[in-house]
Amino acid sequence: MKLTSEKLPKNPSYTSLSHFAAKNAKVFQWRKEKTDHYSHANLVDKALQLLKERIRRGDTMAYFLRGQLYFEEGWYEEALEQFEEIKEKDHQATYQLGVMYYDGLGTAADSEKGVEYMKKIVDSPCPKARHLKFAAAYNLGRAYYEGKGVKRSDKEAERLWLFAADNGNPKASVKAQSILGLYYSTKEPKELEKAFYWHSEACGNGNLESQGALGLMYFYGQGIRQDTEAALHCLREAAERGNVYAQGNLVEYYYKMKFFTKCVAFSKRIADYDEVHDIPMIAQVTDCLPEFISRGMAMASFYHARCLQLGLGVTKDEATAKRYYSKACRLNPALADELHTLLIHQRI
């Protein structure tokens, strides 16, 4: 399973460019009649001009903020150059370089170099690096789990994730808490009670992926006593917040409960996501793993196709049904095959 990097944690001293902009609000207050000045490109350009002036005056914070703005805009080559320039003076730049080299953003992927930068953060005695340590430990755990840049070791990955999760501390790596839930529910042998505990901690700290996972654990009685009411509460709330896997599982629930009209309406919206462009965008916005987003889309596509094939809650349309069946197969062949087997045995 391919994991994703932890985003740059907020600095207690200054959080991001938005904080910088708030302190310089007059820069972003243009006359309302000139609506073109409100375009994103103009805002970015104005911010860069201001940062350039701040750098000229010797504002050290502005160096990092300019690199971070480049990073957030997807201008990775420019961000890499800026972060490399200040890495010896700014721990946040070092952290971002670790992410960029590991993931190959703005440069060829170099997992060993990415690991080296993350270790610098974890091992740093400097108080200014303290807020980055949990996130860096999560990223190191990912490297050991994937065996990239270091020798693969589930044991070391687990150790680092437990450190990063810090007993459920909301100021620690919530992503590590969620990944521990996933890890304990997929490792052999499974440790479902531990999985439930960590998903509960992560969900309580706002993690969207774990909220959907909790819904399924309640639904099937995994690591906790089965509770359909609690399951539906978790799944519906997660679905409303944008968890596509939770949405796909709700589609399946509506189908099995014979709420066909509701199933069709809900599944069509999910099934019509663009599998090429929307999955990366949804993953970025929700911080959910792309694999589970594609699973949710595949599930919705399959059940939408089934409703169209049989005319359940919608006018029968076998040609369109075939298109949605095909999409389910492209998105997740294993899941589509599993659902097709259930269909053959007349279980759906």
mmCIF file of C-alpha atoms in Angstrom:
data_model
loop_
_atom_site.group_PDB
_atom_site.id
_atom_site.type_symbol
_atom_site.label_atom_id
_atom_site.label_comp_id
_atom_site.label_asym_id
_atom_site.label_seq_id
_atom_site.Cartn_x
_atom_site.Cartn_y
_atom_site.Cartn_z
ATOM 1 C CA MET A 1 0.000 0.000 0.000
ATOM 2 C CA LYS A 2 1.410 3.385 -1.019
ATOM 3 C CA LEU A 3 1.282 5.915 1.806
ATOM 4 C CA THR A 4 1.573 9.691 1.542
ATOM 5 C CA SER A 5 3.846 12.157 3.313
ATOM 6 C CA GLU A 6 2.813 14.190 6.315
ATOM 7 C CA LYS A 7 2.138 17.817 5.453
ATOM 8 C CA LEU A 8 4.302 20.492 7.033
ATOM 9 C CA PRO A 9 3.099 20.969 10.635
ATOM 10 C CA LYS A 10 2.105 24.449 11.729
ATOM 11 C CA ASN A 11 4.779 26.516 13.388
ATOM 12 C CA PRO A 12 3.586 27.940 16.717
ATOM 13 C CA SER A 13 5.392 31.178 15.847
ATOM 14 C CA TYR A 14 3.992 31.576 12.324
ATOM 15 C CA THR A 15 1.745 29.118 10.612
ATOM 16 C CA SER A 16 1.854 29.846 6.918
ATOM 17 C CA LEU A 17 1.578 32.443 4.230
ATOM 18 C CA SER A 18 -2.023 33.050 5.350
ATOM 19 C CA HIS A 19 -0.700 34.201 8.730
ATOM 20 C CA PHE A 20 1.827 36.402 6.953
ATOM 21 C CA ALA A 21 -0.928 37.856 4.796
ATOM 22 C CA ALA A 22 -3.092 38.533 7.841
ATOM 23 C CA LYS A 23 -0.279 40.574 9.393
ATOM 24 C CA ASN A 24 -0.015 42.516 6.141
ATOM 25 C CA ALA A 25 -3.715 42.806 5.379
ATOM 26 C CA LYS A 26 -3.486 46.138 3.557
ATOM 27 C CA VAL A 27 -1.528 44.454 0.774
ATOM 28 C CA PHE A 28 -4.541 42.299 -0.071
ATOM 29 C CA GLN A 29 -7.176 45.041 0.136
ATOM 30 C CA TRP A 30 -7.789 46.272 -3.399
ATOM 31 C CA ARG A 31 -10.669 48.293 -4.714
ATOM 32 C CA LYS A 32 -13.689 46.065 -5.133
ATOM 33 C CA GLU A 33 -14.579 47.424 -8.552
ATOM 34 C CA LYS A 34 -11.317 46.016 -9.929
ATOM 35 C CA THR A 35 -12.425 42.412 -9.658
ATOM 36 C CA ASP A 36 -9.506 41.120 -11.731
ATOM 37 C CA HIS A 37 -7.270 42.048 -8.801
ATOM 38 C CA TYR A 38 -8.981 39.323 -6.776
ATOM 39 C CA SER A 39 -7.779 36.560 -9.098
ATOM 40 C CA HIS A 40 -5.573 33.914 -7.538
ATOM 41 C CA ALA A 41 -2.700 34.732 -9.883
ATOM 42 C CA ASN A 42 -2.766 38.394 -8.870
ATOM 43 C CA LEU A 43 -2.859 37.525 -5.185
ATOM 44 C CA VAL A 44 0.144 35.231 -5.570
ATOM 45 C CA ASP A 45 2.036 37.818 -7.600
ATOM 46 C CA LYS A 46 1.356 40.511 -5.007
ATOM 47 C CA ALA A 47 2.465 38.197 -2.205
ATOM 48 C CA LEU A 48 5.699 37.412 -4.039
ATOM 49 C CA GLN A 49 6.396 41.103 -4.534
ATOM 50 C CA LEU A 50 5.904 41.775 -0.854
ATOM 51 C CA LEU A 51 8.063 38.805 0.154
ATOM 52 C CA LYS A 52 10.809 39.967 -2.192
ATOM 53 C CA GLU A 53 10.773 43.362 -0.506
ATOM 54 C CA ARG A 54 10.851 41.738 2.935
ATOM 55 C CA ILE A 55 13.825 39.616 1.897
ATOM 56 C CA ARG A 56 15.608 42.741 0.654
ATOM 57 C CA ARG A 57 15.129 44.212 4.132
ATOM 58 C CA GLY A 58 16.626 41.107 5.741
ATOM 59 C CA ASP A 59 13.443 39.422 7.004
ATOM 60 C CA THR A 60 14.589 35.819 7.505
ATOM 61 C CA MET A 61 11.039 34.483 7.816
ATOM 62 C CA ALA A 62 10.239 35.766 4.326
ATOM 63 C CA TYR A 63 12.780 33.406 2.740
ATOM 64 C CA PHE A 64 10.926 30.350 3.971
ATOM 65 C CA LEU A 65 7.489 31.808 3.227
ATOM 66 C CA ARG A 66 8.499 32.420 -0.379
ATOM 67 C CA GLY A 67 9.632 28.795 -0.704
ATOM 68 C CA GLN A 68 6.441 27.594 0.922
ATOM 69 C CA LEU A 69 4.342 29.689 -1.436
ATOM 70 C CA TYR A 70 6.173 28.117 -4.372
ATOM 71 C CA PHE A 71 5.516 24.684 -2.850
ATOM 72 C CA GLU A 72 1.805 25.293 -2.295
ATOM 73 C CA GLU A 73 1.438 26.559 -5.848
ATOM 74 C CA GLY A 74 3.095 23.409 -7.192
ATOM 75 C CA TRP A 75 6.177 25.306 -8.406
ATOM 76 C CA TYR A 76 8.402 22.613 -6.983
ATOM 77 C CA GLU A 77 11.644 23.456 -8.771
ATOM 78 C CA GLU A 78 11.526 27.014 -7.455
ATOM 79 C CA ALA A 79 10.580 25.758 -3.981
ATOM 80 C CA LEU A 80 13.448 23.268 -3.985
ATOM 81 C CA GLU A 81 15.949 25.972 -4.902
ATOM 82 C CA GLN A 82 14.653 28.281 -2.171
ATOM 83 C CA PHE A 83 14.637 25.597 0.525
ATOM 84 C CA GLU A 84 18.147 24.432 -0.417
ATOM 85 C CA GLU A 85 19.367 27.998 0.012
ATOM 86 C CA ILE A 86 18.133 28.265 3.614
ATOM 87 C CA LYS A 87 18.216 24.658 4.847
ATOM 88 C CA GLU A 88 21.069 25.264 7.309
ATOM 89 C CA LYS A 89 19.131 28.086 8.969
ATOM 90 C CA ASP A 90 15.498 26.910 8.784
ATOM 91 C CA HIS A 91 14.311 23.522 10.040
ATOM 92 C CA GLN A 92 11.048 23.839 8.119
ATOM 93 C CA ALA A 93 13.024 24.109 4.884
ATOM 94 C CA THR A 94 14.907 20.945 5.857
ATOM 95 C CA TYR A 95 11.612 19.176 6.500
ATOM 96 C CA GLN A 96 10.163 20.219 3.142
ATOM 97 C CA LEU A 97 13.318 19.087 1.369
ATOM 98 C CA GLY A 98 12.895 15.677 2.996
ATOM 99 C CA VAL A 99 9.364 15.430 1.606
ATOM 100 C CA MET A 100 10.379 16.682 -1.830
ATOM 101 C CA TYR A 101 13.340 14.355 -2.298
ATOM 102 C CA TYR A 102 11.424 11.348 -0.991
ATOM 103 C CA ASP A 103 8.386 11.979 -3.194
ATOM 104 C CA GLY A 104 10.298 13.330 -6.192
ATOM 105 C CA LEU A 105 8.766 16.815 -6.216
ATOM 106 C CA GLY A 106 10.751 19.239 -8.355
ATOM 107 C CA THR A 107 13.568 16.738 -8.636
ATOM 108 C CA ALA A 108 14.223 13.077 -9.295
ATOM 109 C CA ALA A 109 13.107 10.961 -6.351
ATOM 110 C CA ASP A 110 15.961 10.311 -3.943
ATOM 111 C CA SER A 111 14.535 8.381 -0.990
ATOM 112 C CA GLU A 112 17.893 8.108 0.768
ATOM 113 C CA LYS A 113 18.303 11.870 0.724
ATOM 114 C CA GLY A 114 14.715 12.309 1.876
ATOM 115 C CA VAL A 115 15.356 9.961 4.803
ATOM 116 C CA GLU A 116 18.569 11.824 5.657
ATOM 117 C CA TYR A 117 16.715 15.137 5.969
ATOM 118 C CA MET A 118 13.942 13.624 8.098
ATOM 119 C CA LYS A 119 16.508 12.057 10.440
ATOM 120 C CA LYS A 120 18.073 15.494 10.876
ATOM 121 C CA ILE A 121 14.740 16.776 12.150
ATOM 122 C CA VAL A 122 14.101 13.823 14.466
ATOM 123 C CA ASP A 123 17.629 14.001 15.929
ATOM 124 C CA SER A 124 17.842 17.787 16.185
ATOM 125 C CA PRO A 125 18.262 19.174 19.731
ATOM 126 C CA CYS A 126 17.115 22.625 18.566
ATOM 127 C CA PRO A 127 13.837 23.844 20.179
ATOM 128 C CA LYS A 128 12.810 25.338 16.825
ATOM 129 C CA ALA A 129 12.600 21.827 15.352
ATOM 130 C CA ARG A 130 10.394 20.475 18.145
ATOM 131 C CA HIS A 131 7.068 21.007 16.360
ATOM 132 C CA LEU A 132 8.364 19.021 13.352
ATOM 133 C CA LYS A 133 9.600 15.900 15.138
ATOM 134 C CA PHE A 134 6.323 13.934 15.231
ATOM 135 C CA ALA A 135 5.641 14.514 11.534
ATOM 136 C CA ALA A 136 9.234 13.658 10.596
ATOM 137 C CA ALA A 137 8.998 10.442 12.633
ATOM 138 C CA TYR A 138 5.825 9.515 10.733
ATOM 139 C CA ASN A 139 7.645 10.061 7.423
ATOM 140 C CA LEU A 140 10.585 7.954 8.589
ATOM 141 C CA GLY A 141 8.146 5.222 9.594
ATOM 142 C CA ARG A 142 6.690 5.379 6.100
ATOM 143 C CA ALA A 143 10.187 4.903 4.646
ATOM 144 C CA TYR A 144 10.784 1.792 6.772
ATOM 145 C CA TYR A 145 7.319 0.447 5.914
ATOM 146 C CA GLU A 146 7.936 0.928 2.185
ATOM 147 C CA GLY A 147 11.613 -0.026 2.304
ATOM 148 C CA LYS A 148 12.693 3.106 0.441
ATOM 149 C CA GLY A 149 15.930 4.783 1.475
ATOM 150 C CA VAL A 150 16.298 2.296 4.334
ATOM 151 C CA LYS A 151 16.007 -1.447 4.811
ATOM 152 C CA ARG A 152 12.355 -2.442 5.065
ATOM 153 C CA SER A 153 11.225 -3.076 8.647
ATOM 154 C CA ASP A 154 7.634 -3.200 9.881
ATOM 155 C CA LYS A 155 8.936 -3.267 13.434
ATOM 156 C CA GLU A 156 10.863 -0.012 13.005
ATOM 157 C CA ALA A 157 7.946 1.566 11.146
ATOM 158 C CA GLU A 158 5.632 0.662 14.016
ATOM 159 C CA ARG A 159 8.090 2.048 16.594
ATOM 160 C CA LEU A 160 8.392 5.356 14.758
ATOM 161 C CA TRP A 161 4.642 5.650 14.217
ATOM 162 C CA LEU A 162 3.991 5.002 17.908
ATOM 163 C CA PHE A 163 6.451 7.769 18.768
ATOM 164 C CA ALA A 164 4.823 10.081 16.211
ATOM 165 C CA ALA A 165 1.313 9.277 17.489
ATOM 166 C CA ASP A 166 2.354 10.151 21.074
ATOM 167 C CA ASN A 167 -0.476 8.284 22.808
ATOM 168 C CA GLY A 168 -3.134 10.148 20.841
ATOM 169 C CA ASN A 169 -1.834 13.645 21.552
ATOM 170 C CA PRO A 170 -3.769 15.996 19.214
ATOM 171 C CA LYS A 171 -0.590 18.060 18.786
ATOM 172 C CA ALA A 172 1.329 15.004 17.561
ATOM 173 C CA SER A 173 1.013 13.347 14.148
ATOM 174 C CA VAL A 174 -2.660 12.555 13.710
ATOM 175 C CA LYS A 175 -1.724 10.941 10.408
ATOM 176 C CA ALA A 176 0.469 8.480 12.335
ATOM 177 C CA GLN A 177 -2.472 7.668 14.598
ATOM 178 C CA SER A 178 -4.642 6.902 11.580
ATOM 179 C CA ILE A 179 -1.937 4.851 9.849
ATOM 180 C CA LEU A 180 -1.470 2.797 13.028
ATOM 181 C CA GLY A 181 -5.177 1.967 12.834
ATOM 182 C CA LEU A 182 -4.721 0.855 9.242
ATOM 183 C CA TYR A 183 -1.502 -1.022 10.050
ATOM 184 C CA TYR A 184 -3.008 -3.050 12.902
ATOM 185 C CA SER A 185 -6.088 -3.929 10.838
ATOM 186 C CA THR A 186 -4.074 -5.218 7.862
ATOM 187 C CA LYS A 187 -0.981 -6.837 9.394
ATOM 188 C CA GLU A 188 -0.881 -10.586 10.012
ATOM 189 C CA PRO A 189 -2.088 -11.514 12.520
ATOM 190 C CA LYS A 190 -4.524 -8.610 12.739
ATOM 191 C CA GLU A 191 -4.769 -6.681 16.014
ATOM 192 C CA LEU A 192 -8.241 -5.225 15.623
ATOM 193 C CA GLU A 193 -8.625 -3.840 19.140
ATOM 194 C CA LYS A 194 -5.444 -1.816 18.666
ATOM 195 C CA ALA A 195 -6.693 -0.758 15.241
ATOM 196 C CA PHE A 196 -9.974 0.452 16.741
ATOM 197 C CA TYR A 197 -8.136 2.340 19.487
ATOM 198 C CA TRP A 198 -5.893 4.234 17.074
ATOM 199 C CA HIS A 199 -8.657 4.999 14.604
ATOM 200 C CA SER A 200 -10.693 6.335 17.553
ATOM 201 C CA GLU A 201 -7.811 8.580 18.636
ATOM 202 C CA ALA A 202 -7.253 9.857 15.100
ATOM 203 C CA CYS A 203 -10.969 10.405 14.511
ATOM 204 C CA GLY A 204 -11.242 12.318 17.780
ATOM 205 C CA ASN A 205 -8.442 14.535 16.505
ATOM 206 C CA GLY A 206 -10.293 15.220 13.252
ATOM 207 C CA ASN A 207 -8.866 12.608 10.887
ATOM 208 C CA LEU A 208 -11.348 11.928 8.080
ATOM 209 C CA GLU A 209 -9.914 8.591 6.935
ATOM 210 C CA SER A 210 -10.182 7.118 10.437
ATOM 211 C CA GLN A 211 -13.755 8.323 10.819
ATOM 212 C CA GLY A 212 -14.756 6.225 7.817
ATOM 213 C CA ALA A 213 -12.694 3.281 9.088
ATOM 214 C CA LEU A 214 -14.448 3.444 12.466
ATOM 215 C CA GLY A 215 -17.794 3.275 10.699
ATOM 216 C CA LEU A 216 -16.812 0.025 9.000
ATOM 217 C CA MET A 217 -15.376 -1.454 12.204
ATOM 218 C CA TYR A 218 -18.651 -0.743 13.999
ATOM 219 C CA PHE A 219 -20.594 -2.100 11.031
ATOM 220 C CA TYR A 220 -18.806 -5.449 10.967
ATOM 221 C CA GLY A 221 -17.960 -5.726 14.663
ATOM 222 C CA GLN A 222 -14.190 -5.555 14.150
ATOM 223 C CA GLY A 223 -12.301 -4.713 17.327
ATOM 224 C CA ILE A 224 -15.539 -3.535 18.913
ATOM 225 C CA ARG A 225 -19.052 -4.839 19.444
ATOM 226 C CA GLN A 226 -21.169 -4.527 16.300
ATOM 227 C CA ASP A 227 -23.278 -1.372 16.363
ATOM 228 C CA THR A 228 -25.116 -0.482 13.144
ATOM 229 C CA GLU A 229 -26.384 2.821 14.485
ATOM 230 C CA ALA A 230 -22.882 3.989 15.428
ATOM 231 C CA ALA A 231 -21.578 2.676 12.098
ATOM 232 C CA LEU A 232 -24.052 4.678 10.044
ATOM 233 C CA HIS A 233 -23.420 7.786 12.119
ATOM 234 C CA CYS A 234 -19.669 7.566 11.426
ATOM 235 C CA LEU A 235 -20.089 6.709 7.754
ATOM 236 C CA ARG A 236 -22.618 9.444 7.057
ATOM 237 C CA GLU A 237 -20.582 12.107 8.827
ATOM 238 C CA ALA A 238 -17.394 10.991 7.070
ATOM 239 C CA ALA A 239 -19.222 10.922 3.725
ATOM 240 C CA GLU A 240 -20.504 14.471 4.258
ATOM 241 C CA ARG A 241 -16.948 15.589 4.966
ATOM 242 C CA GLY A 242 -15.727 14.091 1.690
ATOM 243 C CA ASN A 243 -14.552 10.561 2.543
ATOM 244 C CA VAL A 244 -15.180 8.777 -0.780
ATOM 245 C CA TYR A 245 -14.636 5.296 0.673
ATOM 246 C CA ALA A 246 -17.335 6.002 3.259
ATOM 247 C CA GLN A 247 -19.580 7.224 0.438
ATOM 248 C CA GLY A 248 -19.011 3.997 -1.506
ATOM 249 C CA ASN A 249 -19.887 1.869 1.510
ATOM 250 C CA LEU A 250 -23.068 3.862 2.066
ATOM 251 C CA VAL A 251 -24.006 3.142 -1.567
ATOM 252 C CA GLU A 252 -23.625 -0.571 -0.828
ATOM 253 C CA TYR A 253 -25.744 -0.219 2.320
ATOM 254 C CA TYR A 254 -28.541 1.589 0.450
ATOM 255 C CA TYR A 255 -28.514 -1.095 -2.236
ATOM 256 C CA LYS A 256 -28.704 -3.965 0.238
ATOM 257 C CA MET A 257 -31.487 -2.216 2.168
ATOM 258 C CA LYS A 258 -33.327 -1.812 -1.186
ATOM 259 C CA PHE A 259 -33.304 1.989 -1.001
ATOM 260 C CA PHE A 260 -32.754 1.938 -4.744
ATOM 261 C CA THR A 261 -33.734 5.510 -5.609
ATOM 262 C CA LYS A 262 -31.388 6.818 -2.934
ATOM 263 C CA CYS A 263 -28.704 4.372 -4.039
ATOM 264 C CA VAL A 264 -28.897 5.539 -7.664
ATOM 265 C CA ALA A 265 -28.776 9.242 -6.858
ATOM 266 C CA PHE A 266 -25.906 8.880 -4.395
ATOM 267 C CA SER A 267 -23.879 6.433 -6.460
ATOM 268 C CA LYS A 268 -24.086 8.453 -9.684
ATOM 269 C CA ARG A 269 -22.446 11.472 -8.101
ATOM 270 C CA ILE A 270 -19.541 9.356 -6.831
ATOM 271 C CA ALA A 271 -19.264 7.179 -9.928
ATOM 272 C CA ASP A 272 -18.997 10.263 -12.133
ATOM 273 C CA TYR A 273 -15.814 11.486 -10.477
ATOM 274 C CA ASP A 274 -12.936 11.771 -12.946
ATOM 275 C CA GLU A 275 -10.641 8.883 -12.055
ATOM 276 C CA VAL A 276 -7.566 10.603 -13.519
ATOM 277 C CA HIS A 277 -7.910 14.135 -12.164
ATOM 278 C CA ASP A 278 -10.272 13.939 -9.206
ATOM 279 C CA ILE A 279 -8.520 11.214 -7.188
ATOM 280 C CA PRO A 280 -5.287 13.216 -6.646
ATOM 281 C CA MET A 281 -7.295 16.355 -5.895
ATOM 282 C CA ILE A 282 -9.563 14.576 -3.388
ATOM 283 C CA ALA A 283 -6.541 12.944 -1.745
ATOM 284 C CA GLN A 284 -4.878 16.323 -1.327
ATOM 285 C CA VAL A 285 -7.962 18.032 0.101
ATOM 286 C CA THR A 286 -9.119 15.229 2.421
ATOM 287 C CA ASP A 287 -5.713 13.664 3.228
ATOM 288 C CA CYS A 288 -7.262 10.257 2.492
ATOM 289 C CA LEU A 289 -5.216 7.572 0.755
ATOM 290 C CA PRO A 290 -5.778 7.421 -3.037
ATOM 291 C CA GLU A 291 -6.226 3.644 -2.859
ATOM 292 C CA PHE A 292 -9.314 3.963 -0.669
ATOM 293 C CA ILE A 293 -10.685 6.822 -2.747
ATOM 294 C CA SER A 294 -10.510 4.621 -5.852
ATOM 295 C CA ARG A 295 -12.117 1.741 -3.914
ATOM 296 C CA GLY A 296 -15.039 3.972 -2.954
ATOM 297 C CA MET A 297 -15.455 5.121 -6.545
ATOM 298 C CA ALA A 298 -15.273 1.518 -7.806
ATOM 299 C CA MET A 299 -17.914 0.389 -5.324
ATOM 300 C CA ALA A 300 -20.255 3.213 -6.302
ATOM 301 C CA SER A 301 -19.687 2.534 -10.014
ATOM 302 C CA PHE A 302 -20.468 -1.172 -9.637
ATOM 303 C CA TYR A 303 -23.722 -0.682 -7.717
ATOM 304 C CA HIS A 304 -24.787 2.119 -10.018
ATOM 305 C CA ALA A 305 -24.239 -0.233 -12.946
ATOM 306 C CA ARG A 306 -26.257 -2.950 -11.224
ATOM 307 C CA CYS A 307 -29.192 -0.595 -10.705
ATOM 308 C CA LEU A 308 -29.062 0.465 -14.368
ATOM 309 C CA GLN A 309 -28.810 -3.142 -15.529
ATOM 310 C CA LEU A 310 -31.894 -4.220 -13.589
ATOM 311 C CA GLY A 311 -33.844 -0.944 -13.698
ATOM 312 C CA LEU A 312 -33.795 -0.530 -9.916
ATOM 313 C CA GLY A 313 -34.669 3.044 -8.925
ATOM 314 C CA VAL A 314 -33.860 4.184 -12.469
ATOM 315 C CA THR A 315 -34.848 3.462 -16.063
ATOM 316 C CA LYS A 316 -33.168 0.301 -17.288
ATOM 317 C CA ASP A 317 -30.143 1.048 -19.470
ATOM 318 C CA GLU A 318 -27.822 -1.881 -20.122
ATOM 319 C CA ALA A 319 -25.440 0.048 -22.383
ATOM 320 C CA THR A 320 -24.727 2.642 -19.707
ATOM 321 C CA ALA A 321 -24.534 -0.112 -17.099
ATOM 322 C CA LYS A 322 -21.679 -1.718 -19.045
ATOM 323 C CA ARG A 323 -19.809 1.581 -19.009
ATOM 324 C CA TYR A 324 -20.030 1.834 -15.233
ATOM 325 C CA TYR A 325 -19.074 -1.845 -14.793
ATOM 326 C CA SER A 326 -15.999 -1.139 -16.907
ATOM 327 C CA LYS A 327 -15.120 1.859 -14.788
ATOM 328 C CA ALA A 328 -15.342 -0.238 -11.611
ATOM 329 C CA CYS A 329 -12.956 -2.761 -13.158
ATOM 330 C CA ARG A 330 -10.472 -0.040 -14.130
ATOM 331 C CA LEU A 331 -10.553 1.565 -10.712
ATOM 332 C CA ASN A 332 -10.157 -1.611 -8.669
ATOM 333 C CA PRO A 333 -10.076 -4.940 -10.524
ATOM 334 C CA ALA A 334 -9.901 -7.041 -7.341
ATOM 335 C CA LEU A 335 -12.919 -5.360 -5.755
ATOM 336 C CA ALA A 336 -14.899 -5.523 -9.020
ATOM 337 C CA ASP A 337 -14.110 -9.230 -9.290
ATOM 338 C CA GLU A 338 -15.234 -9.788 -5.706
ATOM 339 C CA LEU A 339 -18.518 -7.980 -6.312
ATOM 340 C CA HIS A 340 -19.023 -9.833 -9.601
ATOM 341 C CA THR A 341 -18.634 -13.137 -7.755
ATOM 342 C CA LEU A 342 -21.347 -12.061 -5.303
ATOM 343 C CA LEU A 343 -23.516 -11.114 -8.281
ATOM 344 C CA ILE A 344 -23.037 -14.580 -9.875
ATOM 345 C CA HIS A 345 -24.080 -16.226 -6.632
ATOM 346 C CA GLN A 346 -27.134 -13.922 -6.516
ATOM 347 C CA ARG A 347 -26.040 -12.325 -3.260
ATOM 348 C CA ILE A 348 -26.433 -8.807 -4.652
#
